[in-house]
Short mmCIF file of C-alpha atoms in Angstrom, two decimals:
data_model
loop_
_atom_site.label_atom_id
_atom_site.label_comp_id
_atom_site.label_asym_id
_atom_site.label_seq_id
_atom_site.Cartn_x
_atom_site.Cartn_y
_atom_site.Cartn_z
CA MET M 1388 0.38 -0.16 -0.35
CA GLY M 1389 1.49 3.31 -0.97
CA ASN M 1390 1.38 6.57 1.11
CA ASP M 1391 -1.59 8.15 -1.19
CA TYR M 1392 -4.09 8.28 1.22
CA ASP M 1393 -2.54 8.30 4.56
CA GLU M 1394 -4.12 11.51 5.35
CA ILE M 1395 -7.21 9.41 5.44
CA LEU M 1396 -6.29 6.91 7.47
CA ALA M 1397 -5.04 8.95 10.45
CA ARG M 1398 -8.67 9.98 10.38
CA LEU M 1399 -9.64 6.64 11.42
CA ASP M 1400 -11.48 6.16 14.44
CA LYS M 1401 -11.17 2.22 14.36
CA PHE M 1402 -8.36 0.49 11.76
CA ILE M 1403 -8.45 -3.54 12.11
CA VAL M 1404 -6.55 -6.17 9.83
CA ARG M 1405 -6.44 -9.51 9.95
CA ASP M 1406 -3.15 -10.29 9.23
CA MET M 1407 0.06 -9.64 10.90
CA ASP M 1408 1.81 -8.47 7.55
CA SER M 1409 -0.61 -5.73 7.32
CA TYR M 1410 -0.44 -4.95 10.68
CA GLU M 1411 3.51 -4.52 10.46
CA GLU M 1412 3.28 -2.87 7.13
CA LEU M 1413 0.47 -0.26 8.61
CA GLN M 1414 3.32 0.08 11.36
CA LYS M 1415 6.43 0.90 9.59
CA LYS M 1416 5.04 2.40 6.33
CA HIS M 1417 1.86 4.41 8.19
CA GLY M 1418 2.51 4.72 11.14
CA ILE M 1419 -1.10 3.24 12.07
CA THR M 1420 -1.06 0.32 15.15
CA PRO M 1421 -3.64 -1.49 13.93
CA GLU M 1422 -6.24 -4.16 15.87
CA LEU M 1423 -5.29 -7.86 15.03
CA CYS M 1424 -8.53 -9.60 14.35
CA PRO M 1425 -9.12 -12.89 12.64
CA ASP M 1426 -11.71 -12.49 9.89
CA LEU M 1427 -14.95 -12.16 10.25
CA THR M 1428 -15.84 -15.08 9.16
CA VAL M 1429 -14.62 -17.01 12.26
CA TRP M 1430 -17.91 -15.37 13.89
CA HIS M 1431 -20.39 -16.57 10.71
CA PRO M 1432 -22.95 -18.88 12.63
CA ALA M 1433 -22.51 -21.26 9.59
CA LYS M 1434 -21.74 -24.46 10.26
CA PRO M 1435 -21.32 -28.00 8.37
CA GLU M 1436 -23.95 -30.49 8.76
CA VAL M 1437 -21.37 -32.87 9.74
CA ILE M 1438 -18.45 -31.40 11.28
CA GLY M 1439 -14.74 -33.12 10.53
CA GLN M 1440 -16.37 -36.63 10.07
CA GLY M 1441 -14.25 -37.25 6.54
CA ASP M 1442 -11.24 -39.17 4.80
CA GLY M 1443 -8.70 -37.98 2.55
CA ILE M 1444 -7.14 -34.91 0.72
CA ILE M 1445 -9.22 -32.38 -0.94
CA MET M 1446 -7.59 -29.12 -2.51
CA THR M 1447 -8.88 -25.84 -3.79
CA ASP M 1448 -6.94 -23.86 -6.52
CA PHE M 1449 -3.49 -22.30 -6.41
CA TYR M 1450 -2.34 -18.99 -7.15
CA SER M 1451 0.30 -18.37 -9.86
CA ARG M 1452 2.51 -15.91 -9.50
CA GLU M 1453 2.98 -16.66 -13.54
CA PHE M 1454 0.08 -16.01 -14.79
CA ASP M 1455 -1.45 -13.59 -12.05
CA CYS M 1456 -4.84 -15.61 -11.37
CA PHE M 1457 -6.04 -18.89 -9.86
CA THR M 1458 -5.24 -22.08 -11.53
CA ARG M 1459 -6.04 -26.06 -11.12
CA PRO M 1460 -3.32 -28.41 -11.52
CA MET M 1461 -3.91 -29.82 -14.54
CA GLY M 1462 -1.36 -33.16 -14.13
CA GLY M 1463 0.83 -34.81 -11.45
CA ARG M 1464 -0.56 -35.65 -8.10
CA LEU M 1465 -2.02 -33.46 -7.31
CA TYR M 1466 -4.35 -33.30 -9.89
CA SER M 1467 -5.55 -36.62 -8.42
CA LEU M 1468 -7.20 -34.97 -5.35
CA PRO M 1469 -10.74 -33.84 -5.63
CA PHE M 1470 -11.01 -30.05 -6.24
CA LEU M 1471 -12.92 -27.98 -4.58
CA GLU M 1472 -14.17 -24.74 -6.14
CA MET M 1473 -14.99 -22.18 -4.54
CA ARG M 1474 -15.34 -19.66 -6.55
CA THR M 1475 -18.37 -21.03 -7.52
CA MET M 1476 -20.36 -22.55 -4.96
CA SER M 1477 -21.95 -20.52 -1.82
CA TRP M 1478 -20.00 -20.62 1.99
CA TYR M 1479 -22.36 -23.47 3.27
CA GLU M 1480 -21.84 -25.80 0.38
CA ILE M 1481 -17.97 -25.00 0.71
CA LEU M 1482 -17.94 -25.45 4.68
CA ASN M 1483 -19.98 -28.93 3.54
CA ARG M 1484 -17.87 -30.31 0.77
CA VAL M 1485 -15.00 -29.52 3.25
CA ALA M 1486 -16.28 -30.94 5.99
CA GLN M 1487 -16.39 -34.14 3.68
CA PHE M 1488 -12.22 -34.82 3.96
CA GLU M 1489 -9.49 -35.18 6.41
CA CYS M 1490 -7.74 -32.29 5.44
CA LEU M 1491 -7.52 -29.19 3.11
CA ILE M 1492 -4.37 -28.33 0.63
CA THR M 1493 -5.35 -24.51 -0.36
CA SER M 1494 -3.96 -21.19 -1.19
CA ARG M 1495 -7.30 -18.73 -1.04
CA PHE M 1496 -7.56 -17.53 2.17
CA HIS M 1497 -10.73 -18.37 3.19
CA GLY M 1498 -9.68 -21.72 2.53
CA ILE M 1499 -8.18 -21.58 5.89
CA PHE M 1500 -11.24 -20.70 7.48
CA ALA M 1501 -13.34 -22.89 5.87
CA ALA M 1502 -11.52 -26.01 7.17
CA TYR M 1503 -11.50 -24.43 11.21
CA LYS M 1504 -15.17 -24.48 9.92
CA ALA M 1505 -14.92 -28.01 9.66
CA ARG M 1506 -12.43 -28.32 12.09
CA ILE M 1507 -9.83 -30.25 9.95
CA PRO M 1508 -6.42 -29.65 9.23
CA PHE M 1509 -4.82 -27.70 6.42
CA VAL M 1510 -1.91 -27.30 4.47
CA ALA M 1511 -1.81 -23.06 3.14
CA TYR M 1512 0.59 -22.16 0.36
CA PRO M 1513 1.52 -18.95 -0.67
CA GLY M 1514 -2.09 -17.26 -2.50
CA ASN M 1515 -2.27 -13.94 -4.16
CA THR M 1516 -1.65 -11.98 -1.40
CA HIS M 1517 0.49 -11.74 2.06
CA LYS M 1518 -2.86 -12.53 3.92
CA VAL M 1519 -2.19 -16.53 4.02
CA LYS M 1520 1.22 -16.23 5.20
CA GLY M 1521 0.33 -13.41 7.83
CA PHE M 1522 -2.18 -15.13 9.45
CA ILE M 1523 -0.33 -18.18 10.17
CA ARG M 1524 2.59 -15.68 11.52
CA MET M 1525 -0.37 -13.52 13.72
CA THR M 1526 -2.00 -16.83 15.72
CA GLY M 1527 2.05 -18.16 16.78
CA PHE M 1528 1.23 -21.92 16.11
CA PRO M 1529 3.17 -23.84 14.07
CA LEU M 1530 1.03 -24.96 11.14
CA HIS M 1531 2.10 -26.58 7.68
CA TYR M 1532 2.57 -23.79 5.12
CA THR M 1533 5.05 -24.37 2.29
CA SER M 1534 5.62 -22.52 -1.38
CA ASN M 1535 7.21 -25.55 -2.66
CA PRO M 1536 3.92 -27.87 -4.19
CA HIS M 1537 5.46 -30.46 -4.27
CA LYS M 1538 5.60 -30.73 -0.34
CA LEU M 1539 2.00 -30.58 -0.50
CA ILE M 1540 0.81 -34.11 -0.57
CA SER M 1541 3.74 -35.05 2.54
CA LEU M 1542 2.36 -31.23 4.60
CA ALA M 1543 -0.94 -32.80 3.60
CA ARG M 1544 -0.29 -36.52 6.05
CA ARG M 1545 1.61 -34.66 8.32
CA ALA M 1546 -1.22 -32.32 9.09
CA ILE M 1547 -3.67 -35.12 9.64
CA GLN M 1548 -1.03 -36.59 12.20
CA ASP M 1549 -0.59 -33.52 14.04
CA LYS M 1550 -4.36 -32.55 14.23
CA SER M 1551 -3.87 -31.61 17.56
CA ILE M 1552 -1.95 -28.35 16.55
CA TYR M 1553 -4.59 -27.45 14.32
CA ASN M 1554 -7.74 -28.19 17.21
CA GLU M 1555 -5.57 -25.71 19.86
CA LEU M 1556 -5.78 -23.05 16.72
CA TYR M 1557 -9.76 -23.24 15.79
CA HIS M 1558 -9.75 -23.77 20.33
CA TRP M 1559 -7.68 -20.26 20.14
CA LEU M 1560 -9.88 -18.81 17.36
CA ASP M 1561 -13.29 -19.44 19.09
CA GLU M 1562 -11.64 -17.49 22.19
CA GLN M 1563 -11.18 -14.57 19.95
CA LYS M 1564 -13.56 -11.60 20.86
CA LEU M 1565 -15.39 -9.68 18.02
CA PRO M 1566 -13.99 -6.05 18.02
CA CYS M 1567 -16.51 -3.86 17.90
CA ILE M 1568 -16.27 -2.13 14.60
CA LEU M 1569 -18.74 0.58 15.31
CA PRO M 1570 -18.65 3.83 16.43
CA ASP M 1571 -18.92 4.89 20.15
CA LYS M 1572 -22.24 6.52 21.11
#
């Protein structure tokens, strides 16, 4: 983010960000110390019909820097995994689909929160912004993240074995308080 809007940012009553990288950027580049808060989907009432009872690994699309868009692997080991097309589904459909599996591989920020709602582990891959990595940094949990696509399946198997880490993360998210985003009266 450039400094073109610093004057406007300085007049805001409240500034909330969803990840540690955004938090640090605002402090360093703009002199603003925002509040940190997970994505609002944490408080969305939607839940999958069956929580965390699935089997196997599912994946979303991945951001391709070369093509500057999200893409789906069309060959190799990743191609054989069931695919979750988040762009064409409602939030409820996404949650119900994710809950049918043991682990989600994703480079989508909201894919992480779909895994949270379904109570399954996830493996994160870099997306089109810093939000995925910045959110993981914000939590402080040793979650599975890689920029090497060849490690995704082995990390997913490890994440399934390390489910207790994800349970701790999800408990931590459950304990987060919704920030008051409305002006004081």
